[in-house]
PDB file of C-alpha atoms in Angstrom:
ATOM      1  CA  MET A  23      37.817 -45.084  34.438  1.00  0.00           C
ATOM      2  CA  LYS A  24      35.117 -42.771  35.758  1.00  0.00           C
ATOM      3  CA  LYS A  25      36.786 -39.849  34.008  1.00  0.00           C
ATOM      4  CA  LEU A  26      36.900 -41.803  30.741  1.00  0.00           C
ATOM      5  CA  VAL A  27      33.194 -42.703  30.980  1.00  0.00           C
ATOM      6  CA  LEU A  28      32.291 -39.089  31.797  1.00  0.00           C
ATOM      7  CA  TYR A  29      34.343 -37.873  28.821  1.00  0.00           C
ATOM      8  CA  CYS A  30      32.576 -40.324  26.491  1.00  0.00           C
ATOM      9  CA  ILE A  31      29.148 -39.255  27.737  1.00  0.00           C
ATOM     10  CA  MET A  32      29.985 -35.556  27.257  1.00  0.00           C
ATOM     11  CA  SER A  33      31.314 -36.251  23.762  1.00  0.00           C
ATOM     12  CA  ILE A  34      28.116 -38.091  22.797  1.00  0.00           C
ATOM     13  CA  LEU A  35      25.926 -35.275  24.161  1.00  0.00           C
ATOM     14  CA  LEU A  36      27.984 -32.657  22.316  1.00  0.00           C
ATOM     15  CA  LEU A  37      27.794 -34.653  19.086  1.00  0.00           C
ATOM     16  CA  PHE A  38      24.025 -35.035  19.503  1.00  0.00           C
ATOM     17  CA  ALA A  39      23.616 -31.312  20.158  1.00  0.00           C
ATOM     18  CA  CYS A  40      25.603 -30.370  17.073  1.00  0.00           C
ATOM     19  CA  SER A  41      23.708 -32.869  14.966  1.00  0.00           C
ATOM     20  CA  SER A  42      20.349 -31.577  16.215  1.00  0.00           C
ATOM     21  CA  HIS A  43      21.361 -27.987  15.524  1.00  0.00           C
ATOM     22  CA  GLY A  44      22.511 -28.894  12.026  1.00  0.00           C
ATOM     23  CA  ASN A  45      19.166 -30.490  11.200  1.00  0.00           C
ATOM     24  CA  LYS A  46      17.210 -27.352  12.014  1.00  0.00           C
ATOM     25  CA  ALA A  47      16.083 -25.447   8.911  1.00  0.00           C
ATOM     26  CA  LYS A  48      17.746 -22.086   8.500  1.00  0.00           C
ATOM     27  CA  ILE A  49      15.370 -19.205   9.160  1.00  0.00           C
ATOM     28  CA  GLU A  50      15.801 -16.411   6.595  1.00  0.00           C
ATOM     29  CA  SER A  51      14.264 -12.964   6.425  1.00  0.00           C
ATOM     30  CA  ILE A  52      13.577 -10.217   3.880  1.00  0.00           C
ATOM     31  CA  GLN A  53      13.015  -6.588   4.826  1.00  0.00           C
ATOM     32  CA  ILE A  54      10.913  -4.689   2.250  1.00  0.00           C
ATOM     33  CA  LYS A  55      10.176  -0.963   2.593  1.00  0.00           C
ATOM     34  CA  GLY A  56       8.777   1.851   0.449  1.00  0.00           C
ATOM     35  CA  SER A  57       5.796   2.730  -1.713  1.00  0.00           C
ATOM     36  CA  ASP A  58       2.359   2.717  -0.101  1.00  0.00           C
ATOM     37  CA  THR A  59       0.888   2.286  -3.588  1.00  0.00           C
ATOM     38  CA  ILE A  60       2.037  -1.306  -3.929  1.00  0.00           C
ATOM     39  CA  VAL A  61       2.277  -2.381  -0.292  1.00  0.00           C
ATOM     40  CA  ASN A  62      -0.929  -4.451  -0.601  1.00  0.00           C
ATOM     41  CA  LEU A  63       0.375  -6.156  -3.746  1.00  0.00           C
ATOM     42  CA  ILE A  64       3.677  -6.983  -2.032  1.00  0.00           C
ATOM     43  CA  GLN A  65       1.769  -8.368   0.950  1.00  0.00           C
ATOM     44  CA  VAL A  66      -0.139 -10.832  -1.242  1.00  0.00           C
ATOM     45  CA  TRP A  67       3.070 -11.844  -3.023  1.00  0.00           C
ATOM     46  CA  ALA A  68       4.717 -12.433   0.341  1.00  0.00           C
ATOM     47  CA  GLU A  69       1.842 -14.507   1.718  1.00  0.00           C
ATOM     48  CA  ASN A  70       1.910 -16.796  -1.316  1.00  0.00           C
ATOM     49  CA  PHE A  71       5.704 -16.967  -1.560  1.00  0.00           C
ATOM     50  CA  ILE A  72       6.024 -18.040   2.095  1.00  0.00           C
ATOM     51  CA  LYS A  73       3.802 -21.077   1.424  1.00  0.00           C
ATOM     52  CA  SER A  74       6.707 -22.688  -0.413  1.00  0.00           C
ATOM     53  CA  HIS A  75       9.336 -21.169   1.922  1.00  0.00           C
ATOM     54  CA  PRO A  76       7.934 -21.814   5.427  1.00  0.00           C
ATOM     55  CA  ASN A  77      11.162 -20.805   7.199  1.00  0.00           C
ATOM     56  CA  LEU A  78      11.152 -17.341   5.650  1.00  0.00           C
ATOM     57  CA  ASN A  79      10.092 -14.160   7.443  1.00  0.00           C
ATOM     58  CA  ILE A  80       9.104 -11.196   5.262  1.00  0.00           C
ATOM     59  CA  SER A  81       8.644  -7.785   6.879  1.00  0.00           C
ATOM     60  CA  ILE A  82       6.820  -5.154   4.791  1.00  0.00           C
ATOM     61  CA  THR A  83       6.672  -1.450   5.685  1.00  0.00           C
ATOM     62  CA  GLY A  84       5.202   1.464   3.690  1.00  0.00           C
ATOM     63  CA  GLY A  85       5.993   5.152   4.100  1.00  0.00           C
ATOM     64  CA  GLY A  86       6.580   6.122   0.473  1.00  0.00           C
ATOM     65  CA  SER A  87       9.083   5.418  -2.290  1.00  0.00           C
ATOM     66  CA  GLY A  88      11.540   7.932  -0.839  1.00  0.00           C
ATOM     67  CA  THR A  89      11.478   6.070   2.465  1.00  0.00           C
ATOM     68  CA  GLY A  90      12.219   2.841   0.624  1.00  0.00           C
ATOM     69  CA  PHE A  91      15.215   4.295  -1.197  1.00  0.00           C
ATOM     70  CA  ALA A  92      16.519   5.865   2.026  1.00  0.00           C
ATOM     71  CA  SER A  93      16.321   2.468   3.725  1.00  0.00           C
ATOM     72  CA  LEU A  94      18.083   0.762   0.819  1.00  0.00           C
ATOM     73  CA  ILE A  95      20.829   3.412   0.886  1.00  0.00           C
ATOM     74  CA  ASN A  96      21.212   3.025   4.661  1.00  0.00           C
ATOM     75  CA  LYS A  97      21.218  -0.789   4.281  1.00  0.00           C
ATOM     76  CA  THR A  98      18.200  -1.212   6.567  1.00  0.00           C
ATOM     77  CA  CYS A  99      16.135  -3.077   3.987  1.00  0.00           C
ATOM     78  CA  ASP A 100      16.773  -5.748   1.355  1.00  0.00           C
ATOM     79  CA  ILE A 101      14.209  -4.513  -1.178  1.00  0.00           C
ATOM     80  CA  ALA A 102      12.853  -1.016  -1.796  1.00  0.00           C
ATOM     81  CA  MET A 103       9.412  -0.941  -3.419  1.00  0.00           C
ATOM     82  CA  SER A 104       8.809   2.140  -5.539  1.00  0.00           C
ATOM     83  CA  SER A 105       6.254   3.733  -7.827  1.00  0.00           C
ATOM     84  CA  ARG A 106       8.982   5.777  -9.547  1.00  0.00           C
ATOM     85  CA  GLU A 107      12.524   5.367 -10.798  1.00  0.00           C
ATOM     86  CA  VAL A 108      15.402   6.079  -8.436  1.00  0.00           C
ATOM     87  CA  GLU A 109      16.552   9.705  -8.692  1.00  0.00           C
ATOM     88  CA  ASP A 110      20.089  10.863  -9.537  1.00  0.00           C
ATOM     89  CA  ILE A 111      20.591  12.339  -6.069  1.00  0.00           C
ATOM     90  CA  GLU A 112      19.577   9.009  -4.498  1.00  0.00           C
ATOM     91  CA  VAL A 113      22.018   7.128  -6.745  1.00  0.00           C
ATOM     92  CA  ALA A 114      24.791   9.534  -5.698  1.00  0.00           C
ATOM     93  CA  LEU A 115      24.006   9.041  -2.003  1.00  0.00           C
ATOM     94  CA  ALA A 116      23.873   5.280  -2.531  1.00  0.00           C
ATOM     95  CA  LYS A 117      27.328   5.214  -4.130  1.00  0.00           C
ATOM     96  CA  GLN A 118      28.722   7.141  -1.156  1.00  0.00           C
ATOM     97  CA  ASN A 119      27.535   4.271   1.031  1.00  0.00           C
ATOM     98  CA  ASN A 120      28.718   1.530  -1.361  1.00  0.00           C
ATOM     99  CA  VAL A 121      25.163   0.727  -2.440  1.00  0.00           C
ATOM    100  CA  ASN A 122      24.250   0.024  -6.070  1.00  0.00           C
ATOM    101  CA  PRO A 123      20.460   0.367  -6.618  1.00  0.00           C
ATOM    102  CA  ILE A 124      19.222  -1.985  -9.348  1.00  0.00           C
ATOM    103  CA  GLY A 125      15.547  -1.780 -10.344  1.00  0.00           C
ATOM    104  CA  PHE A 126      13.154  -4.452 -11.599  1.00  0.00           C
ATOM    105  CA  LYS A 127       9.858  -3.522 -13.223  1.00  0.00           C
ATOM    106  CA  VAL A 128       7.166  -5.699 -11.637  1.00  0.00           C
ATOM    107  CA  GLY A 129       3.907  -4.098 -12.791  1.00  0.00           C
ATOM    108  CA  LEU A 130       2.135  -1.043 -14.185  1.00  0.00           C
ATOM    109  CA  ASP A 131      -0.285   1.384 -12.582  1.00  0.00           C
ATOM    110  CA  GLY A 132      -2.625   4.123 -13.676  1.00  0.00           C
ATOM    111  CA  LEU A 133      -2.679   7.074 -11.303  1.00  0.00           C
ATOM    112  CA  VAL A 134      -6.394   7.596 -10.710  1.00  0.00           C
ATOM    113  CA  VAL A 135      -8.018  10.957  -9.927  1.00  0.00           C
ATOM    114  CA  ILE A 136     -10.919  10.464  -7.517  1.00  0.00           C
ATOM    115  CA  VAL A 137     -13.819  12.518  -6.156  1.00  0.00           C
ATOM    116  CA  ASN A 138     -16.790  11.861  -3.914  1.00  0.00           C
ATOM    117  CA  ARG A 139     -19.701  10.050  -5.579  1.00  0.00           C
ATOM    118  CA  ASP A 140     -21.958  13.070  -4.908  1.00  0.00           C
ATOM    119  CA  ASN A 141     -19.709  15.264  -7.062  1.00  0.00           C
ATOM    120  CA  PRO A 142     -21.285  15.714 -10.553  1.00  0.00           C
ATOM    121  CA  VAL A 143     -17.890  16.237 -12.263  1.00  0.00           C
ATOM    122  CA  THR A 144     -16.860  13.194 -14.308  1.00  0.00           C
ATOM    123  CA  GLN A 145     -13.994  14.402 -16.508  1.00  0.00           C
ATOM    124  CA  LEU A 146     -11.065  16.817 -16.431  1.00  0.00           C
ATOM    125  CA  THR A 147      -8.149  17.725 -18.698  1.00  0.00           C
ATOM    126  CA  LEU A 148      -4.544  17.602 -17.557  1.00  0.00           C
ATOM    127  CA  THR A 149      -4.473  21.410 -17.667  1.00  0.00           C
ATOM    128  CA  GLU A 150      -7.561  21.634 -15.442  1.00  0.00           C
ATOM    129  CA  LEU A 151      -5.988  19.176 -13.001  1.00  0.00           C
ATOM    130  CA  LYS A 152      -2.768  21.189 -12.954  1.00  0.00           C
ATOM    131  CA  ASN A 153      -4.652  24.418 -12.309  1.00  0.00           C
ATOM    132  CA  ILE A 154      -6.708  22.816  -9.556  1.00  0.00           C
ATOM    133  CA  PHE A 155      -3.700  21.407  -7.734  1.00  0.00           C
ATOM    134  CA  MET A 156      -1.878  24.728  -8.096  1.00  0.00           C
ATOM    135  CA  ALA A 157      -5.006  26.533  -6.765  1.00  0.00           C
ATOM    136  CA  LYS A 158      -5.527  28.529  -9.968  1.00  0.00           C
ATOM    137  CA  ILE A 159      -8.949  26.870 -10.100  1.00  0.00           C
ATOM    138  CA  THR A 160     -10.476  26.885  -6.627  1.00  0.00           C
ATOM    139  CA  ASN A 161     -14.210  26.288  -7.124  1.00  0.00           C
ATOM    140  CA  TRP A 162     -15.941  23.244  -8.599  1.00  0.00           C
ATOM    141  CA  LYS A 163     -18.253  25.478 -10.653  1.00  0.00           C
ATOM    142  CA  GLU A 164     -15.225  26.467 -12.788  1.00  0.00           C
ATOM    143  CA  VAL A 165     -15.056  22.904 -14.134  1.00  0.00           C
ATOM    144  CA  GLY A 166     -18.763  22.119 -14.383  1.00  0.00           C
ATOM    145  CA  GLY A 167     -19.499  21.284 -10.772  1.00  0.00           C
ATOM    146  CA  GLN A 168     -21.394  22.919  -7.948  1.00  0.00           C
ATOM    147  CA  ASN A 169     -20.534  26.258  -6.330  1.00  0.00           C
ATOM    148  CA  ARG A 170     -18.235  24.750  -3.723  1.00  0.00           C
ATOM    149  CA  LYS A 171     -14.608  25.267  -2.771  1.00  0.00           C
ATOM    150  CA  ILE A 172     -12.310  22.488  -3.982  1.00  0.00           C
ATOM    151  CA  VAL A 173     -10.433  20.629  -1.244  1.00  0.00           C
ATOM    152  CA  ILE A 174      -7.082  19.527  -2.697  1.00  0.00           C
ATOM    153  CA  LEU A 175      -5.598  16.267  -1.421  1.00  0.00           C
ATOM    154  CA  SER A 176      -2.025  15.255  -2.222  1.00  0.00           C
ATOM    155  CA  ARG A 177       0.379  12.606  -1.018  1.00  0.00           C
ATOM    156  CA  GLU A 178       3.375  13.736   1.015  1.00  0.00           C
ATOM    157  CA  ALA A 179       6.622  14.714  -0.722  1.00  0.00           C
ATOM    158  CA  ASN A 180       8.431  11.430   0.064  1.00  0.00           C
ATOM    159  CA  SER A 181       5.800   9.492  -1.871  1.00  0.00           C
ATOM    160  CA  GLY A 182       6.551   8.198  -5.363  1.00  0.00           C
ATOM    161  CA  THR A 183       2.910   8.863  -6.185  1.00  0.00           C
ATOM    162  CA  HIS A 184       3.399  12.532  -5.231  1.00  0.00           C
ATOM    163  CA  MET A 185       6.565  12.782  -7.326  1.00  0.00           C
ATOM    164  CA  PHE A 186       4.993  11.179 -10.385  1.00  0.00           C
ATOM    165  CA  PHE A 187       1.899  13.386 -10.231  1.00  0.00           C
ATOM    166  CA  LYS A 188       4.040  16.501  -9.795  1.00  0.00           C
ATOM    167  CA  GLU A 189       6.302  15.643 -12.715  1.00  0.00           C
ATOM    168  CA  HIS A 190       3.608  14.519 -15.161  1.00  0.00           C
ATOM    169  CA  VAL A 191       0.652  16.733 -14.200  1.00  0.00           C
ATOM    170  CA  ILE A 192       1.847  19.763 -12.230  1.00  0.00           C
ATOM    171  CA  ARG A 193       4.999  20.209 -14.339  1.00  0.00           C
ATOM    172  CA  SER A 194       3.485  18.780 -17.534  1.00  0.00           C
ATOM    173  CA  GLY A 195       6.530  16.586 -18.097  1.00  0.00           C
ATOM    174  CA  TYR A 196       8.972  19.509 -18.327  1.00  0.00           C
ATOM    175  CA  ALA A 197      12.135  18.693 -16.364  1.00  0.00           C
ATOM    176  CA  ASN A 198      13.092  22.382 -15.990  1.00  0.00           C
ATOM    177  CA  SER A 199       9.700  23.415 -14.593  1.00  0.00           C
ATOM    178  CA  SER A 200       9.538  24.688 -11.015  1.00  0.00           C
ATOM    179  CA  ASP A 201       5.735  24.473 -10.665  1.00  0.00           C
ATOM    180  CA  GLU A 202       4.588  23.063  -7.325  1.00  0.00           C
ATOM    181  CA  PHE A 203       1.466  21.935  -5.544  1.00  0.00           C
ATOM    182  CA  SER A 204      -0.479  24.746  -3.901  1.00  0.00           C
ATOM    183  CA  VAL A 205       0.402  25.466  -0.281  1.00  0.00           C
ATOM    184  CA  HIS A 206      -3.300  24.946   0.370  1.00  0.00           C
ATOM    185  CA  SER A 207      -3.024  21.251  -0.566  1.00  0.00           C
ATOM    186  CA  LEU A 208      -3.688  18.860   2.288  1.00  0.00           C
ATOM    187  CA  MET A 209      -0.716  16.463   2.395  1.00  0.00           C
ATOM    188  CA  MET A 210      -1.969  12.993   3.249  1.00  0.00           C
ATOM    189  CA  PRO A 211       0.238  10.283   4.789  1.00  0.00           C
ATOM    190  CA  SER A 212      -0.998   7.442   2.567  1.00  0.00           C
ATOM    191  CA  SER A 213      -3.162   6.580  -0.418  1.00  0.00           C
ATOM    192  CA  GLN A 214      -5.642   5.054   2.017  1.00  0.00           C
ATOM    193  CA  ALA A 215      -5.881   8.427   3.786  1.00  0.00           C
ATOM    194  CA  VAL A 216      -6.629  10.136   0.440  1.00  0.00           C
ATOM    195  CA  TYR A 217      -9.330   7.566  -0.299  1.00  0.00           C
ATOM    196  CA  ASP A 218     -10.884   7.913   3.172  1.00  0.00           C
ATOM    197  CA  GLU A 219     -11.069  11.714   2.916  1.00  0.00           C
ATOM    198  CA  VAL A 220     -12.645  11.628  -0.556  1.00  0.00           C
ATOM    199  CA  LEU A 221     -15.143   9.049   0.690  1.00  0.00           C
ATOM    200  CA  GLN A 222     -16.503  11.415   3.360  1.00  0.00           C
ATOM    201  CA  ASN A 223     -15.824  14.853   1.823  1.00  0.00           C
ATOM    202  CA  PRO A 224     -18.023  15.876  -1.171  1.00  0.00           C
ATOM    203  CA  ASN A 225     -15.626  18.719  -2.060  1.00  0.00           C
ATOM    204  CA  ALA A 226     -12.390  16.720  -2.078  1.00  0.00           C
ATOM    205  CA  LEU A 227     -10.207  15.783  -5.047  1.00  0.00           C
ATOM    206  CA  GLY A 228      -7.243  13.436  -4.797  1.00  0.00           C
ATOM    207  CA  TYR A 229      -5.188  10.841  -6.627  1.00  0.00           C
ATOM    208  CA  VAL A 230      -4.375   7.199  -5.805  1.00  0.00           C
ATOM    209  CA  GLY A 231      -3.157   4.040  -7.515  1.00  0.00           C
ATOM    210  CA  MET A 232      -5.649   1.824  -9.328  1.00  0.00           C
ATOM    211  CA  GLY A 233      -5.514  -0.699  -6.510  1.00  0.00           C
ATOM    212  CA  PHE A 234      -7.432   1.693  -4.228  1.00  0.00           C
ATOM    213  CA  VAL A 235     -10.428   2.144  -6.525  1.00  0.00           C
ATOM    214  CA  ASP A 236     -13.875   0.736  -5.760  1.00  0.00           C
ATOM    215  CA  ASN A 237     -17.498   1.689  -6.383  1.00  0.00           C
ATOM    216  CA  LYS A 238     -17.705   3.813  -3.230  1.00  0.00           C
ATOM    217  CA  ILE A 239     -15.855   6.698  -4.894  1.00  0.00           C
ATOM    218  CA  LYS A 240     -15.967   8.238  -8.385  1.00  0.00           C
ATOM    219  CA  VAL A 241     -13.081   7.964 -10.849  1.00  0.00           C
ATOM    220  CA  ILE A 242     -12.443  10.894 -13.182  1.00  0.00           C
ATOM    221  CA  SER A 243     -11.793  10.403 -16.908  1.00  0.00           C
ATOM    222  CA  VAL A 244      -8.760  12.409 -18.041  1.00  0.00           C
ATOM    223  CA  ALA A 245      -7.891  14.029 -21.388  1.00  0.00           C
ATOM    224  CA  VAL A 246      -4.551  15.440 -22.492  1.00  0.00           C
ATOM    225  CA  ASP A 247      -6.350  18.662 -23.522  1.00  0.00           C
ATOM    226  CA  GLU A 248      -9.842  19.903 -24.395  1.00  0.00           C
ATOM    227  CA  ASN A 249      -9.471  18.668 -27.984  1.00  0.00           C
ATOM    228  CA  SER A 250      -8.534  15.125 -26.918  1.00  0.00           C
ATOM    229  CA  LYS A 251     -10.650  12.158 -25.942  1.00  0.00           C
ATOM    230  CA  TYR A 252     -11.356  11.668 -22.239  1.00  0.00           C
ATOM    231  CA  ILE A 253      -9.908   8.328 -21.146  1.00  0.00           C
ATOM    232  CA  TYR A 254     -11.097   6.263 -18.199  1.00  0.00           C
ATOM    233  CA  PRO A 255      -8.271   4.424 -16.387  1.00  0.00           C
ATOM    234  CA  THR A 256      -8.478   0.675 -16.997  1.00  0.00           C
ATOM    235  CA  ARG A 257      -6.016  -2.147 -17.460  1.00  0.00           C
ATOM    236  CA  ASP A 258      -6.267  -1.839 -21.240  1.00  0.00           C
ATOM    237  CA  THR A 259      -5.892   1.950 -21.375  1.00  0.00           C
ATOM    238  CA  VAL A 260      -2.824   1.780 -19.138  1.00  0.00           C
ATOM    239  CA  VAL A 261      -1.205  -0.964 -21.226  1.00  0.00           C
ATOM    240  CA  ASN A 262      -1.840   0.794 -24.547  1.00  0.00           C
ATOM    241  CA  GLY A 263      -0.730   4.150 -23.132  1.00  0.00           C
ATOM    242  CA  SER A 264      -3.941   6.012 -23.958  1.00  0.00           C
ATOM    243  CA  TYR A 265      -4.598   6.879 -20.310  1.00  0.00           C
ATOM    244  CA  PRO A 266      -2.316   9.892 -19.756  1.00  0.00           C
ATOM    245  CA  ILE A 267      -1.323   9.296 -16.122  1.00  0.00           C
ATOM    246  CA  SER A 268       0.316   5.872 -16.124  1.00  0.00           C
ATOM    247  CA  ARG A 269       3.541   4.600 -14.562  1.00  0.00           C
ATOM    248  CA  PRO A 270       5.655   1.482 -13.931  1.00  0.00           C
ATOM    249  CA  LEU A 271       6.107  -0.119 -10.507  1.00  0.00           C
ATOM    250  CA  TYR A 272       9.528  -1.289  -9.288  1.00  0.00           C
ATOM    251  CA  LEU A 273      11.426  -3.372  -6.794  1.00  0.00           C
ATOM    252  CA  TYR A 274      14.997  -2.181  -6.131  1.00  0.00           C
ATOM    253  CA  THR A 275      17.860  -4.149  -4.603  1.00  0.00           C
ATOM    254  CA  ASN A 276      21.448  -3.360  -3.647  1.00  0.00           C
ATOM    255  CA  GLY A 277      23.310  -4.852  -6.585  1.00  0.00           C
ATOM    256  CA  LYS A 278      22.277  -8.013  -8.397  1.00  0.00           C
ATOM    257  CA  PRO A 279      19.960  -9.964  -6.087  1.00  0.00           C
ATOM    258  CA  GLU A 280      20.992 -13.406  -4.917  1.00  0.00           C
ATOM    259  CA  GLY A 281      19.506 -16.278  -2.975  1.00  0.00           C
ATOM    260  CA  ILE A 282      16.059 -15.861  -1.468  1.00  0.00           C
ATOM    261  CA  ILE A 283      15.806 -12.202  -2.578  1.00  0.00           C
ATOM    262  CA  GLU A 284      16.388 -13.182  -6.196  1.00  0.00           C
ATOM    263  CA  MET A 285      13.800 -15.948  -5.824  1.00  0.00           C
ATOM    264  CA  PHE A 286      11.234 -13.472  -4.469  1.00  0.00           C
ATOM    265  CA  ILE A 287      11.720 -11.064  -7.384  1.00  0.00           C
ATOM    266  CA  ASP A 288      11.562 -13.957  -9.854  1.00  0.00           C
ATOM    267  CA  TYR A 289       8.264 -14.940  -8.242  1.00  0.00           C
ATOM    268  CA  ALA A 290       6.917 -11.381  -8.587  1.00  0.00           C
ATOM    269  CA  VAL A 291       7.424 -11.422 -12.369  1.00  0.00           C
ATOM    270  CA  SER A 292       6.384 -15.053 -12.840  1.00  0.00           C
ATOM    271  CA  ASP A 293       3.026 -15.997 -14.336  1.00  0.00           C
ATOM    272  CA  GLU A 294       1.632 -16.624 -10.846  1.00  0.00           C
ATOM    273  CA  GLY A 295       3.025 -13.340  -9.522  1.00  0.00           C
ATOM    274  CA  GLN A 296       1.622 -11.373 -12.446  1.00  0.00           C
ATOM    275  CA  LYS A 297      -1.793 -12.954 -11.962  1.00  0.00           C
ATOM    276  CA  ILE A 298      -1.724 -11.485  -8.458  1.00  0.00           C
ATOM    277  CA  VAL A 299      -0.914  -8.113 -10.049  1.00  0.00           C
ATOM    278  CA  VAL A 300      -4.192  -8.395 -11.968  1.00  0.00           C
ATOM    279  CA  ASP A 301      -6.117  -9.659  -8.922  1.00  0.00           C
ATOM    280  CA  THR A 302      -5.017  -6.606  -6.909  1.00  0.00           C
ATOM    281  CA  ASP A 303      -6.188  -4.226  -9.687  1.00  0.00           C
ATOM    282  CA  PHE A 304      -2.813  -3.325 -11.139  1.00  0.00           C
ATOM    283  CA  VAL A 305      -1.585  -4.036 -14.665  1.00  0.00           C
ATOM    284  CA  PRO A 306       0.827  -6.902 -15.438  1.00  0.00           C
ATOM    285  CA  ILE A 307       4.050  -6.500 -17.348  1.00  0.00           C
ATOM    286  CA  LYS A 308       3.411  -9.787 -19.145  1.00  0.00           C
ATOM    287  CA  LYS A 309       0.504 -10.772 -21.367  1.00  0.00           C
ATOM    288  CA  ASP A 310      -1.867 -13.383 -19.979  1.00  0.00           C
TER     289      ASP A 310
END
């Protein structure tokens, strides 16, 4: 009898334990890695998305678009955030690891050229920018500034921002060009680092996404050539394509997203998500 009672008690406790475990909400997680340009935007999306998904953990890490794609290929992240399209070599490496990168456009960005507020230069052509970043122009007086050496700031090579600027400014959009940044360029680890250096260095010139712009630094208007109109980067000039250094922003997943990952991407392109795009100084892919 004692054995029977003990067996019944153990059965009840086991049933209660299983029932209690089953009632606990499942804790899910999303690992997002990649572009420093949009890391702040992703952070705001995540903070708002979690409000309706309290059992979700979202980890966000920058390091550049290349880092994001490498993580996606190595299956160490669920979403790669990027300020450029995936490259052919990355697709090939992904296929070798049974990964199928699929991209979703989630916003637009104008790549902004910035200088210190004490710098009198306000406008440059794409050719002048190319020659500066290739060190063919080395003094500010050559482009209407003071007699001071230009300090060139660039993002590191694994950055999507670096790649886009190289392809569209340094190489003028020519796929077969081999032009490169000058070896005298200071390679900065993040867009924030570029901003910080420009803020304190009156001779510096760099480029960042629109989300890093404020009234503490000066934004340069850019023209395609000396016979074209100089365009200031704004939401409207990026949308209508008149600003010459504009680009899309992406989230990439391994194959068609499902479950909570699909829900997060749907949120990013929803009306609420695109309003956050505007609030963080990027350009939405949908009209208001």
